[in-house]
Short mmCIF file of C-alpha atoms in Angstrom, two decimals:
data_model
loop_
_atom_site.label_atom_id
_atom_site.label_comp_id
_atom_site.label_asym_id
_atom_site.label_seq_id
_atom_site.Cartn_x
_atom_site.Cartn_y
_atom_site.Cartn_z
CA MET A 200 275.94 -15.90 234.42
CA ASP A 201 272.59 -14.59 234.22
CA ASP A 202 269.25 -16.02 234.84
CA ARG A 203 268.44 -16.96 231.22
CA GLU A 204 271.87 -18.91 230.85
CA LEU A 205 271.08 -20.48 234.10
CA GLU A 206 267.64 -21.70 233.14
CA ARG A 207 269.28 -23.14 229.87
CA LEU A 208 271.78 -25.11 232.13
CA PHE A 209 268.98 -26.17 234.48
CA HIS A 210 266.57 -27.38 231.72
CA LEU A 211 269.76 -29.18 229.96
CA TYR A 212 271.11 -30.69 233.22
CA HIS A 213 268.66 -30.87 236.04
CA VAL A 214 267.10 -34.19 235.47
CA PRO A 215 270.39 -36.23 234.70
CA LEU A 216 272.20 -34.11 237.57
CA VAL A 217 269.37 -35.36 240.13
CA ARG A 218 269.32 -39.02 238.96
CA TYR A 219 273.10 -39.08 239.27
CA LEU A 220 273.07 -37.65 242.48
CA THR A 221 269.73 -39.88 243.66
CA ARG A 222 271.74 -42.84 242.38
CA ARG A 223 274.83 -41.83 244.42
CA LEU A 224 273.01 -40.73 247.57
CA GLY A 225 269.88 -42.75 247.69
CA ASP A 226 267.79 -39.99 248.66
CA ARG A 227 265.94 -37.80 246.26
CA ASP A 228 265.43 -34.88 248.47
CA TRP A 229 269.15 -34.74 249.30
CA ALA A 230 269.98 -35.26 245.34
CA GLU A 231 267.62 -32.24 244.74
CA GLU A 232 269.13 -30.00 247.50
CA VAL A 233 272.68 -30.71 246.18
CA ALA A 234 271.68 -30.06 242.49
CA GLN A 235 270.31 -26.68 243.49
CA GLU A 236 273.22 -25.88 245.23
CA THR A 237 275.34 -27.00 242.23
CA PHE A 238 273.33 -24.72 239.97
CA LEU A 239 273.56 -21.91 242.34
CA ARG A 240 277.51 -21.95 242.33
CA ALA A 241 276.95 -21.85 238.56
CA LEU A 242 275.21 -18.97 238.71
CA ARG A 243 278.43 -17.23 240.23
CA GLN A 244 280.30 -18.26 237.44
CA GLU A 245 281.05 -15.97 234.71
CA ARG A 246 280.63 -18.85 232.27
CA LEU A 247 281.31 -22.36 231.80
CA THR A 248 283.41 -23.93 229.41
CA SER A 249 282.78 -27.59 230.08
CA GLU A 250 279.46 -27.04 231.69
CA ARG A 251 278.32 -30.54 231.92
CA SER A 252 281.69 -31.91 233.51
CA TRP A 253 281.71 -28.89 235.67
CA LEU A 254 278.33 -29.19 237.00
CA PHE A 255 278.94 -32.93 237.93
CA ALA A 256 282.42 -32.32 239.14
CA VAL A 257 280.73 -29.58 241.67
CA ALA A 258 277.77 -31.55 242.65
CA THR A 259 280.15 -34.76 243.15
CA ASN A 260 282.67 -32.53 245.41
CA LEU A 261 279.66 -31.15 247.29
CA VAL A 262 278.50 -34.63 248.45
CA ARG A 263 282.31 -35.49 249.02
CA ASP A 264 283.10 -32.58 251.08
CA GLU A 265 279.92 -32.82 253.38
CA ALA A 266 280.64 -36.73 253.64
CA ARG A 267 284.16 -35.96 254.87
CA LYS A 268 283.14 -33.27 257.20
CA ASP A 269 280.30 -35.45 258.84
CA GLU A 270 280.71 -38.57 258.18
CA ARG A 271 280.17 -39.88 261.80
CA ARG A 272 277.06 -37.70 262.28
CA ARG A 273 275.57 -39.08 259.01
CA ARG A 274 275.95 -42.64 260.27
CA HIS A 275 274.09 -41.55 263.25
CA LEU A 276 271.32 -39.96 261.30
CA GLN A 277 271.11 -43.09 259.01
CA LEU A 278 270.27 -45.13 261.71
CA LEU A 279 267.71 -42.43 263.10
CA ALA A 280 266.46 -42.54 259.76
CA GLU A 281 266.00 -46.33 259.49
CA GLU A 282 264.00 -46.03 262.94
CA GLU A 283 261.96 -43.24 261.61
CA LYS A 284 261.29 -44.35 258.28
CA ASP A 285 258.38 -46.83 259.61
CA ARG A 286 257.18 -44.28 261.92
CA VAL A 287 257.00 -40.76 259.79
CA VAL A 288 258.30 -41.14 256.34
CA GLU A 289 255.30 -42.45 253.94
CA PRO A 290 254.98 -45.99 254.23
CA VAL A 291 256.77 -48.11 251.44
CA VAL A 292 254.37 -50.28 249.73
CA HIS A 293 256.24 -51.39 246.71
CA ASP A 294 256.68 -54.77 245.62
CA ALA A 295 258.94 -56.77 247.96
CA ASP A 296 260.69 -58.41 244.98
CA ARG A 297 261.45 -54.75 243.61
CA ALA A 298 262.31 -53.55 246.98
CA ARG A 299 264.82 -56.52 247.35
CA GLU A 300 266.31 -55.95 243.88
CA GLN A 301 266.94 -52.40 244.88
CA ALA A 302 268.45 -53.09 248.03
CA LEU A 303 270.87 -55.67 246.18
CA ALA A 304 271.73 -52.95 243.56
CA ARG A 305 272.37 -50.40 246.30
CA ARG A 306 274.58 -52.73 247.94
CA ALA A 307 276.50 -53.42 244.82
CA VAL A 308 276.90 -49.84 243.96
CA ASP A 309 278.12 -49.30 247.39
CA ALA A 310 280.94 -51.97 247.25
CA LEU A 311 282.37 -50.29 243.98
CA ALA A 312 285.47 -47.96 244.50
CA GLU A 313 284.45 -44.35 244.59
CA LYS A 314 286.15 -43.60 241.52
CA ASP A 315 284.63 -46.57 239.68
CA ARG A 316 281.45 -45.66 241.05
CA LEU A 317 281.36 -42.08 239.86
CA ALA A 318 282.60 -42.67 236.51
CA LEU A 319 279.86 -45.24 235.87
CA LEU A 320 276.88 -43.04 237.21
CA MET A 321 278.35 -40.43 235.09
CA LYS A 322 278.63 -42.30 232.17
CA GLU A 323 274.89 -43.50 232.65
CA GLU A 324 273.91 -40.06 232.57
CA GLY A 325 275.56 -39.42 229.10
CA LEU A 326 278.86 -37.82 229.88
CA SER A 327 281.57 -38.50 227.35
CA TYR A 328 284.82 -39.96 228.24
CA PRO A 329 286.60 -36.58 228.25
CA GLU A 330 283.78 -35.13 230.41
CA ILE A 331 284.20 -37.91 232.82
CA ALA A 332 287.94 -37.44 232.85
CA GLU A 333 287.53 -33.86 233.45
CA ALA A 334 284.96 -33.94 236.15
CA LEU A 335 287.01 -36.73 238.07
CA SER A 336 290.41 -35.51 237.05
CA LEU A 337 291.53 -38.55 235.41
CA SER A 338 293.05 -38.96 232.11
CA VAL A 339 291.07 -39.89 229.27
CA GLY A 340 292.72 -42.90 228.41
CA SER A 341 291.76 -44.64 231.79
CA ILE A 342 288.08 -44.11 231.29
CA GLY A 343 287.48 -47.20 229.47
CA THR A 344 289.59 -49.18 231.90
CA THR A 345 287.58 -47.62 234.81
CA LEU A 346 284.53 -48.36 233.38
CA SER A 347 284.93 -51.69 232.06
CA ARG A 348 286.25 -52.69 235.86
CA ALA A 349 283.31 -50.97 237.40
CA ARG A 350 280.55 -52.56 235.25
CA LYS A 351 281.97 -55.90 235.77
CA ARG A 352 282.62 -55.64 239.32
CA LEU A 353 278.84 -54.26 239.70
CA ALA A 354 277.26 -57.06 237.61
CA GLU A 355 279.59 -59.58 239.40
CA THR A 356 278.74 -58.33 242.93
CA TYR A 357 275.15 -58.02 242.03
CA GLU A 358 275.01 -61.49 240.73
CA ALA A 359 276.86 -62.92 243.72
CA MET A 360 274.34 -61.36 246.18
CA HIS A 361 271.66 -62.68 244.18
CA ALA A 362 273.02 -66.12 244.01
CA GLU A 363 273.36 -65.70 248.02
CA GLU A 364 270.15 -64.67 248.39
CA ARG A 365 268.76 -67.60 246.45
CA ARG A 366 270.75 -70.01 248.17
CA ALA A 367 269.26 -68.58 251.57
CA ALA A 368 265.90 -68.70 250.39
CA GLY A 369 266.44 -72.44 249.12
CA GLY A 370 267.68 -73.27 252.64
CA ASP A 371 264.74 -71.56 254.27
CA HIS A 372 262.50 -73.68 252.34
CA ALA A 373 264.78 -77.02 253.14
CA MET H 510 296.72 -58.17 218.64
CA HIS H 511 293.99 -58.73 221.22
CA ASN H 512 292.18 -55.94 222.78
CA ASP H 513 291.97 -55.18 226.40
CA GLU H 514 288.49 -54.80 227.98
CA GLY H 515 289.04 -51.08 228.72
CA THR H 516 289.44 -50.58 224.87
CA ILE H 517 286.45 -52.68 224.24
CA HIS H 518 283.94 -50.77 226.46
CA ALA H 519 285.51 -47.69 225.16
CA TRP H 520 284.58 -49.03 221.35
CA LEU H 521 281.00 -49.96 222.62
CA ASP H 522 280.56 -46.79 224.16
CA GLY H 523 281.26 -44.87 220.87
CA GLU H 524 284.20 -43.28 222.25
CA LEU H 525 287.10 -44.62 220.00
CA PRO H 526 288.54 -42.53 217.07
CA PRO H 527 287.12 -43.90 213.94
CA ALA H 528 290.12 -45.49 212.63
CA GLU H 529 290.92 -47.31 215.87
CA ALA H 530 287.18 -48.27 215.80
CA ALA H 531 287.12 -49.69 212.59
CA ALA H 532 290.42 -51.62 212.97
CA LEU H 533 289.01 -53.22 216.26
CA GLU H 534 285.68 -53.91 214.58
CA ALA H 535 287.78 -55.73 211.93
CA HIS H 536 289.80 -57.67 214.22
CA VAL H 537 286.73 -58.75 216.20
CA ALA H 538 285.14 -59.91 213.01
CA THR H 539 288.06 -62.48 212.79
CA CYS H 540 288.80 -63.26 216.13
CA ALA H 541 286.78 -65.32 218.24
CA GLU H 542 288.36 -64.66 221.80
CA CYS H 543 287.89 -60.76 221.08
CA ALA H 544 284.44 -61.50 220.00
CA ALA H 545 283.66 -63.26 223.12
CA LEU H 546 284.97 -60.40 225.03
CA VAL H 547 282.98 -58.04 223.14
CA ALA H 548 279.91 -60.20 223.76
CA GLU H 549 280.73 -60.52 227.43
CA ALA H 550 281.22 -56.67 227.80
CA ARG H 551 277.90 -55.97 226.03
CA GLY H 552 276.22 -58.08 228.60
CA VAL H 553 277.91 -56.34 231.31
CA ILE H 554 277.12 -53.02 230.26
CA ALA H 555 273.52 -54.11 229.81
CA ALA H 556 273.51 -55.55 233.13
CA SER H 557 275.20 -52.56 234.93
CA SER H 558 272.74 -50.43 233.40
CA ARG H 559 269.63 -52.28 234.56
CA ILE H 560 271.14 -52.45 237.93
CA LEU H 561 271.84 -48.79 238.30
CA SER H 562 268.11 -48.15 236.85
CA SER H 563 266.62 -49.89 239.52
CA LEU H 564 268.33 -47.26 242.17
CA ASP H 565 265.89 -44.78 240.63
CA ASP H 566 262.95 -46.08 242.50
CA VAL H 567 264.12 -43.91 245.51
CA PRO H 568 261.84 -41.86 247.62
CA GLY H 569 262.75 -38.51 249.05
CA GLY H 570 263.30 -38.01 253.02
CA VAL H 571 264.70 -41.52 253.54
CA ILE H 572 267.71 -40.13 255.01
CA PRO H 573 267.38 -37.11 257.03
CA VAL H 574 270.30 -35.32 255.76
CA SER H 575 268.59 -32.40 254.86
CA ARG H 576 268.27 -31.67 258.38
CA ASP H 577 272.11 -32.20 258.64
CA VAL H 578 272.92 -30.18 255.53
CA PRO H 579 274.86 -26.85 255.65
CA PRO H 580 272.83 -23.93 255.49
CA SER H 581 273.89 -23.26 251.89
CA LEU H 582 272.43 -26.71 250.93
CA LYS H 583 269.10 -26.03 252.52
CA ILE H 584 268.02 -23.56 249.79
CA GLU H 585 264.24 -23.69 248.97
CA ARG H 586 263.58 -27.03 250.74
CA ALA H 587 260.18 -25.96 251.49
CA ALA H 588 259.86 -24.94 247.64
CA ALA H 589 261.17 -28.13 246.41
CA PRO H 590 259.56 -29.01 242.94
CA ALA H 591 256.25 -30.13 243.28
CA GLY H 592 256.92 -32.41 240.58
CA ALA H 593 259.73 -34.09 242.46
CA ARG H 594 257.57 -34.66 245.29
CA ALA H 595 254.97 -36.19 243.09
CA ARG H 596 257.29 -38.49 241.33
CA ARG H 597 257.76 -40.22 244.51
CA THR H 598 254.12 -41.58 244.61
CA TRP H 599 254.43 -43.63 241.27
CA TRP H 600 256.61 -46.55 243.13
CA ARG H 601 254.06 -47.16 245.55
CA ASN H 602 251.76 -48.95 242.63
CA PRO H 603 252.00 -52.52 243.34
CA GLN H 604 252.02 -53.13 239.78
CA LEU H 605 255.49 -52.40 239.53
CA ALA H 606 257.66 -55.27 239.22
CA ALA H 607 259.20 -55.02 235.78
CA ALA H 608 262.14 -53.38 236.23
CA ALA H 609 263.30 -56.28 238.54
CA THR H 610 262.70 -58.24 235.54
CA VAL H 611 264.52 -56.38 233.46
CA VAL H 612 267.66 -56.44 236.00
CA ALA H 613 267.66 -60.12 236.30
CA MET H 614 266.94 -60.48 232.26
CA ALA H 615 270.26 -58.78 231.60
CA LEU H 616 272.20 -60.22 234.25
CA GLY H 617 270.79 -63.86 233.08
CA THR H 618 272.17 -62.71 229.50
CA TRP H 619 275.44 -61.65 230.90
CA THR H 620 275.70 -65.07 232.94
CA VAL H 621 274.86 -66.88 229.92
CA MET H 622 277.31 -65.12 227.70
CA ARG H 623 280.31 -65.77 230.51
CA GLN H 624 279.61 -69.35 230.59
CA GLU H 625 279.43 -69.68 226.83
CA PRO H 626 281.40 -66.91 225.14
CA GLU H 627 281.83 -68.94 222.18
CA VAL H 628 278.20 -69.30 221.14
CA THR H 629 278.43 -66.80 218.45
CA SER H 630 275.33 -68.33 216.61
CA ALA H 631 273.21 -69.78 219.32
CA ARG H 632 270.97 -66.69 219.90
CA VAL H 633 268.00 -68.46 218.58
CA ALA H 634 268.95 -71.22 220.98
CA LEU H 635 268.41 -68.92 223.92
CA ASP H 636 265.69 -70.27 226.45
CA GLU H 637 262.84 -67.87 226.24
CA SER H 638 263.51 -67.47 229.90
CA VAL H 639 267.02 -65.94 229.04
CA PRO H 640 265.56 -63.01 227.10
CA ALA H 641 266.62 -61.13 224.29
CA SER H 642 269.23 -58.89 225.52
CA ALA H 643 271.53 -61.04 224.71
CA PRO H 644 274.66 -59.57 223.34
CA GLN H 645 274.76 -59.94 219.70
CA LEU H 646 277.44 -61.37 217.85
CA MET H 647 278.19 -62.02 214.20
CA ASP H 648 275.13 -64.00 213.24
CA SER H 649 272.46 -61.52 212.31
CA GLY H 650 270.35 -64.59 210.88
CA ALA H 651 269.53 -65.12 214.40
CA LEU H 652 266.52 -62.75 213.89
CA THR H 653 265.09 -65.33 211.59
CA GLY H 654 261.38 -65.84 212.66
CA ALA H 655 260.50 -62.86 214.52
CA VAL H 656 261.47 -59.88 212.43
CA PRO H 657 259.40 -56.66 213.39
CA SER H 658 257.91 -54.43 210.87
CA ALA H 659 257.33 -54.70 207.46
CA SER H 660 260.65 -54.21 206.26
CA THR H 661 262.02 -56.04 203.43
CA THR H 662 265.47 -57.66 202.52
CA GLU H 663 268.36 -55.33 202.47
CA ALA H 664 269.67 -52.84 204.78
CA PRO H 665 270.77 -49.81 202.75
CA LYS H 666 273.48 -47.74 204.00
CA ALA H 667 272.41 -44.06 203.51
CA ARG H 668 268.80 -43.29 203.92
CA THR H 669 268.44 -39.47 204.55
CA ALA H 670 266.71 -39.05 207.63
CA PRO H 671 264.47 -35.93 207.99
CA PRO H 672 266.22 -32.94 209.50
CA VAL H 673 266.41 -32.27 213.27
CA THR H 674 263.24 -30.33 214.35
CA ALA H 675 263.84 -27.76 216.81
CA PRO H 676 264.14 -29.13 220.44
CA VAL H 677 260.82 -28.37 222.38
CA VAL H 678 262.32 -28.41 226.00
CA ALA H 679 265.34 -26.38 225.50
CA SER H 680 263.56 -23.42 224.02
CA ILE H 681 261.24 -23.10 227.47
CA PRO H 682 260.56 -19.53 227.96
CA GLU H 683 259.21 -17.67 230.95
CA PRO H 684 262.56 -16.61 232.95
CA ARG H 685 262.07 -16.88 236.65
CA ALA H 686 264.58 -16.64 239.23
CA GLU H 687 263.65 -19.82 241.55
CA LEU H 688 265.30 -22.87 240.63
CA ALA H 689 262.62 -24.76 242.20
CA ARG H 690 259.92 -22.93 240.30
CA SER H 691 261.81 -23.51 237.27
CA ALA H 692 261.98 -27.33 237.57
CA LYS H 693 258.07 -27.31 238.34
CA SER H 694 257.25 -25.12 235.33
CA ALA H 695 259.42 -27.25 233.16
CA GLU H 696 257.04 -29.77 233.78
CA ARG H 697 254.00 -27.80 233.11
CA GLU H 698 255.55 -26.34 230.09
CA SER H 699 255.96 -29.96 228.63
CA ALA H 700 252.40 -30.69 229.56
CA ASN H 701 251.54 -27.50 227.52
CA GLU H 702 253.67 -28.45 224.42
CA VAL H 703 252.43 -31.97 224.32
CA THR H 704 249.02 -30.72 223.40
CA THR H 705 250.46 -29.53 220.21
CA THR H 706 251.77 -32.22 218.36
CA GLU H 707 250.25 -35.44 217.01
CA ARG H 708 251.58 -38.16 219.69
CA LYS H 709 251.41 -36.09 222.89
CA ALA H 710 250.71 -38.10 226.07
CA ALA H 711 249.02 -36.75 229.03
CA ASP H 712 250.61 -35.03 231.74
CA ALA H 713 249.00 -36.81 234.39
CA MET H 714 250.22 -34.85 237.09
CA ALA H 715 248.28 -31.54 235.57
CA GLN H 716 245.45 -32.35 237.78
CA GLY H 717 243.50 -33.92 234.99
CA ALA H 718 241.93 -31.22 233.36
CA GLY H 719 244.46 -29.90 230.84
CA ALA H 720 245.69 -33.23 230.57
CA ALA H 721 242.54 -34.47 229.15
CA LYS H 722 242.91 -32.29 226.16
CA ALA H 723 246.40 -34.03 225.43
CA ALA H 724 244.88 -37.58 225.05
CA PRO H 725 246.04 -38.47 221.57
CA ALA H 726 243.77 -39.22 218.84
CA ARG H 727 245.87 -41.00 216.75
CA ALA H 728 244.50 -42.50 213.50
CA SER H 729 245.68 -45.79 212.56
CA ALA H 730 244.48 -48.60 210.84
CA GLU H 731 246.44 -51.03 212.91
CA ALA H 732 244.25 -52.81 215.22
CA ASP H 733 246.11 -52.68 218.42
CA GLU H 734 246.71 -48.84 217.94
CA ALA H 735 242.96 -48.61 218.77
CA ARG H 736 243.49 -50.30 221.81
CA ARG H 737 246.29 -48.10 222.73
CA SER H 738 244.37 -44.86 221.76
CA ARG H 739 241.55 -46.00 224.00
CA THR H 740 243.71 -46.82 227.00
CA ARG H 741 245.66 -43.64 226.44
CA ALA H 742 242.41 -41.83 226.59
CA ASP H 743 241.73 -43.65 229.98
CA MET H 744 244.89 -42.60 231.36
CA ALA H 745 244.43 -39.10 230.43
CA ALA H 746 241.14 -39.09 232.03
CA SER H 747 242.22 -40.88 235.10
CA ALA H 748 245.17 -38.61 235.24
CA ASP H 749 247.29 -41.10 237.07
CA SER H 750 250.49 -42.07 235.30
CA ALA H 751 252.16 -40.70 232.47
CA ARG H 752 254.22 -37.50 232.26
CA VAL H 753 255.98 -36.26 229.38
CA LEU H 754 258.98 -34.07 230.26
CA GLY H 755 259.86 -33.40 226.81
CA GLU H 756 260.12 -34.15 223.24
CA VAL H 757 262.55 -33.88 220.74
CA GLN H 758 263.23 -35.68 217.42
CA ALA H 759 266.37 -37.71 217.01
CA GLN H 760 267.35 -39.10 213.87
CA VAL H 761 268.47 -42.27 212.69
CA ALA H 762 271.61 -42.58 210.63
CA THR H 763 273.91 -45.20 209.38
CA PRO H 764 276.76 -46.19 211.59
CA ALA H 765 279.91 -44.35 211.42
CA ALA H 766 282.11 -47.31 211.24
CA ALA H 767 280.42 -49.83 208.87
CA PRO H 768 280.15 -53.38 210.45
CA PRO H 769 281.80 -56.14 208.49
CA ALA H 770 280.00 -57.08 205.32
CA SER H 771 279.58 -60.79 206.71
CA ALA H 772 277.23 -59.10 209.27
CA ARG H 773 275.37 -56.91 207.15
CA GLN H 774 272.40 -59.16 206.57
CA ALA H 775 268.99 -58.14 206.82
CA PRO H 776 266.36 -59.93 209.00
CA LYS H 777 264.95 -62.64 206.97
CA SER H 778 261.55 -63.04 207.92
CA GLU H 779 258.52 -60.50 207.69
CA ALA H 780 256.18 -62.82 209.85
CA ALA H 781 255.81 -60.58 212.81
CA THR H 782 255.02 -57.09 213.04
CA LEU H 783 255.84 -54.61 216.02
CA GLY H 784 252.45 -54.09 216.86
CA GLY H 785 252.96 -55.74 220.21
CA ARG H 786 250.67 -58.42 219.70
CA ALA H 787 252.49 -61.05 217.56
CA ALA H 788 253.16 -64.17 219.95
CA LEU H 789 257.25 -64.55 219.14
CA ALA H 790 258.44 -67.82 219.47
CA ALA H 791 261.85 -66.35 220.56
CA PRO H 792 262.77 -62.81 221.46
CA SER H 793 263.87 -60.71 218.33
CA MET H 794 265.59 -57.69 218.22
CA ARG H 795 266.80 -55.01 216.00
CA CYS H 796 269.49 -52.46 216.19
CA PHE H 797 270.00 -48.90 215.26
CA ASP H 798 272.30 -45.99 215.36
CA VAL H 799 270.67 -42.83 216.65
CA ARG H 800 271.84 -39.69 215.54
CA ARG H 801 270.75 -37.22 218.55
CA THR H 802 270.05 -33.38 218.76
CA THR H 803 271.80 -31.95 221.70
CA GLU H 804 268.81 -31.84 223.46
CA ALA H 805 268.00 -35.64 222.94
CA GLU H 806 272.04 -35.99 223.99
CA GLN H 807 271.43 -34.39 226.94
CA ARG H 808 268.53 -36.19 227.89
CA GLY H 809 270.54 -39.37 227.70
CA VAL H 810 269.00 -40.67 224.76
CA PRO H 811 271.18 -43.81 223.82
CA ALA H 812 273.45 -43.43 220.66
CA THR H 813 272.75 -47.03 219.68
CA VAL H 814 269.78 -49.13 220.83
CA GLN H 815 268.65 -52.51 220.47
CA LEU H 816 265.03 -52.86 220.23
CA VAL H 817 263.98 -55.91 221.80
CA GLU H 818 260.44 -57.53 220.81
CA MET H 819 259.92 -58.18 224.63
CA ALA H 820 257.54 -56.77 227.25
CA GLY H 821 258.82 -53.84 229.19
CA PRO H 822 257.19 -52.67 232.42
CA VAL H 823 253.63 -52.09 232.58
CA VAL H 824 252.52 -48.62 231.89
CA PRO H 825 248.75 -47.86 231.37
CA GLY H 826 247.82 -47.12 227.91
CA ARG H 827 251.33 -48.07 226.54
CA THR H 828 253.19 -51.09 225.20
CA LEU H 829 256.35 -50.67 226.12
CA LYS H 830 259.17 -53.20 225.16
CA VAL H 831 262.91 -53.63 226.14
CA VAL H 832 265.75 -51.44 225.05
CA VAL H 833 269.40 -52.48 225.29
CA SER H 834 271.55 -49.75 225.04
CA SER H 835 275.43 -48.99 225.52
CA GLY H 836 274.26 -45.93 227.50
CA GLY H 837 271.70 -44.61 229.75
CA ALA H 838 269.31 -46.89 231.66
CA GLY H 839 265.61 -46.99 231.86
CA TRP H 840 264.84 -46.85 228.12
CA PHE H 841 262.15 -48.71 226.51
CA TRP H 842 260.71 -48.67 222.95
CA GLU H 843 257.13 -48.47 221.65
CA ARG H 844 255.92 -48.70 217.90
CA ALA H 845 254.10 -45.67 217.28
CA ALA H 846 250.71 -45.58 215.15
CA ASP H 847 252.48 -44.76 211.86
CA GLY H 848 255.03 -47.58 212.33
CA GLY H 849 257.64 -45.13 213.91
CA VAL H 850 259.64 -45.98 216.99
CA LEU H 851 259.39 -43.95 220.17
CA LEU H 852 262.12 -44.34 222.72
CA LEU H 853 260.82 -43.62 226.34
CA ARG H 854 262.81 -43.43 229.46
CA VAL H 855 260.62 -44.96 232.16
CA SER H 856 260.54 -44.79 235.76
CA GLY H 857 258.14 -47.26 237.02
CA THR H 858 255.03 -46.31 235.35
CA THR H 859 255.99 -42.65 234.99
CA ILE H 860 257.26 -41.81 231.39
CA GLU H 861 259.98 -39.27 232.25
CA TYR H 862 260.83 -38.51 228.90
CA GLU H 863 259.86 -39.56 225.27
CA THR H 864 261.49 -39.04 221.98
CA ARG H 865 260.72 -40.30 218.46
CA ILE H 866 263.46 -41.76 216.24
CA THR H 867 262.15 -40.53 212.74
CA GLY H 868 263.23 -42.57 210.08
CA ILE H 869 262.08 -45.81 211.17
CA GLY H 870 258.79 -46.27 209.81
CA ALA H 871 256.59 -49.14 208.84
CA GLN H 872 258.30 -49.10 205.26
CA ALA H 873 261.59 -47.37 206.28
CA ALA H 874 263.13 -49.47 208.68
CA VAL H 875 265.46 -50.96 206.05
CA GLY H 876 266.98 -47.71 205.71
CA THR H 877 268.24 -47.12 209.17
CA GLU H 878 269.07 -50.65 210.57
CA ARG H 879 272.22 -51.71 211.14
CA PRO H 880 273.35 -55.54 212.15
CA CYS H 881 273.40 -55.99 216.08
CA THR H 882 277.20 -55.97 216.09
CA GLY H 883 279.85 -53.50 217.04
CA MET H 884 277.39 -51.64 219.40
#
């Protein structure tokens, strides 16, 4: 693949791929890095037949492989990150309600089964059912069921967390 | 025969073959149980999209994973796109609480529909606190009283939309080797391009100077457009927020599978306009099929949209309203000066992407609209 073709791919897919990875990983820098590695791997390909599903599949596998390889270390780093966040990283001053919503959303997404989560995130980036099926090695016929289950569980989990939080807040005031 | 949820989701996602979609649609029109399932699925889809969109407000560097990434993943860290870094700053803006509202809205709707799935004609009875993303069922008459635009009665089937114009972003030249540079230049390129069309917004990241030229000067007789133009100029001058990554044109087409005739009613009232100022007694919405260019599709422009007459997030100089769609998150809409509709993907106060749906004009909406069923 030449640079021009790579550029075409980049312009078409960089934004959705980074958004997908950011939602998946919760860290934009990491998402950018994985996306770039994905595009570099694409550069090594002669040509891609299903380019969008290929890119999303490779990105997903990069994340998965790395996670497998270093899960224990990553947990440790996340703990360090929590500590470091207050000290080093730009202070988070965004709205408290918004932050709370985001935290709930993150927990709800993390609570999904991996396959459901990936399918849902890919769908949100505009991948078709056949593309999702190809990227995740699933049958096309199962994608509707996978997505319906993922969406429902996500909304239910989020709603339950919200309700729980409201109850807790109410209890605090009582 | 009733349909399972997976099939219903596939239908709402536009993934069923036409024949199967038509059969399902016909069945749903006559089966209250399935109609309730469809309503619930629509609510769940909207809710999950909104939940996911709230994940986009993520700063980089929170998890120091990059320091743990294999060398192969560390490429060009130092040259990470400046735009990516800049994007992080928007969410510091304390004004931003709108996305959370939207999430709550979608969930509220979904909850209502779960509790009362049989309320097929009760949309107008929805409390205003349970806003307009309510899944649409058969009763398009619920639009009564707050129909945007000057459209008249019927909803004709075939209004020929203008041809698709050449995608702007896809043709960005200037080859370069570095991916990071490429990302950055894509944004710059977009900023340059926005100066060349009538409704270009400013690229606030472009250090102000070039951006000021891009301030739109839309002529319009509409009162609120004057306000919008003014605030856009302000926005450009302050070089603070909007960033248009690209602009393509999408077309509006009639749905592939026509909804049942009973649902093909047009909005009944012309009392309100989409100017954004009309105080609506209840949120109204209009639904459209969007025929997308490849570029628009890649950018995640939803294939179907419900344009809800309800305030979206606060973005300086813009009047964003809520979009409910079956695919993609973070989309909002705005009425253009000429009566057309702009679809915008918004992240905080940053407009990440903006596209225009041609064919929806002040006088032309009837030709492209569809009932809010079967989306």
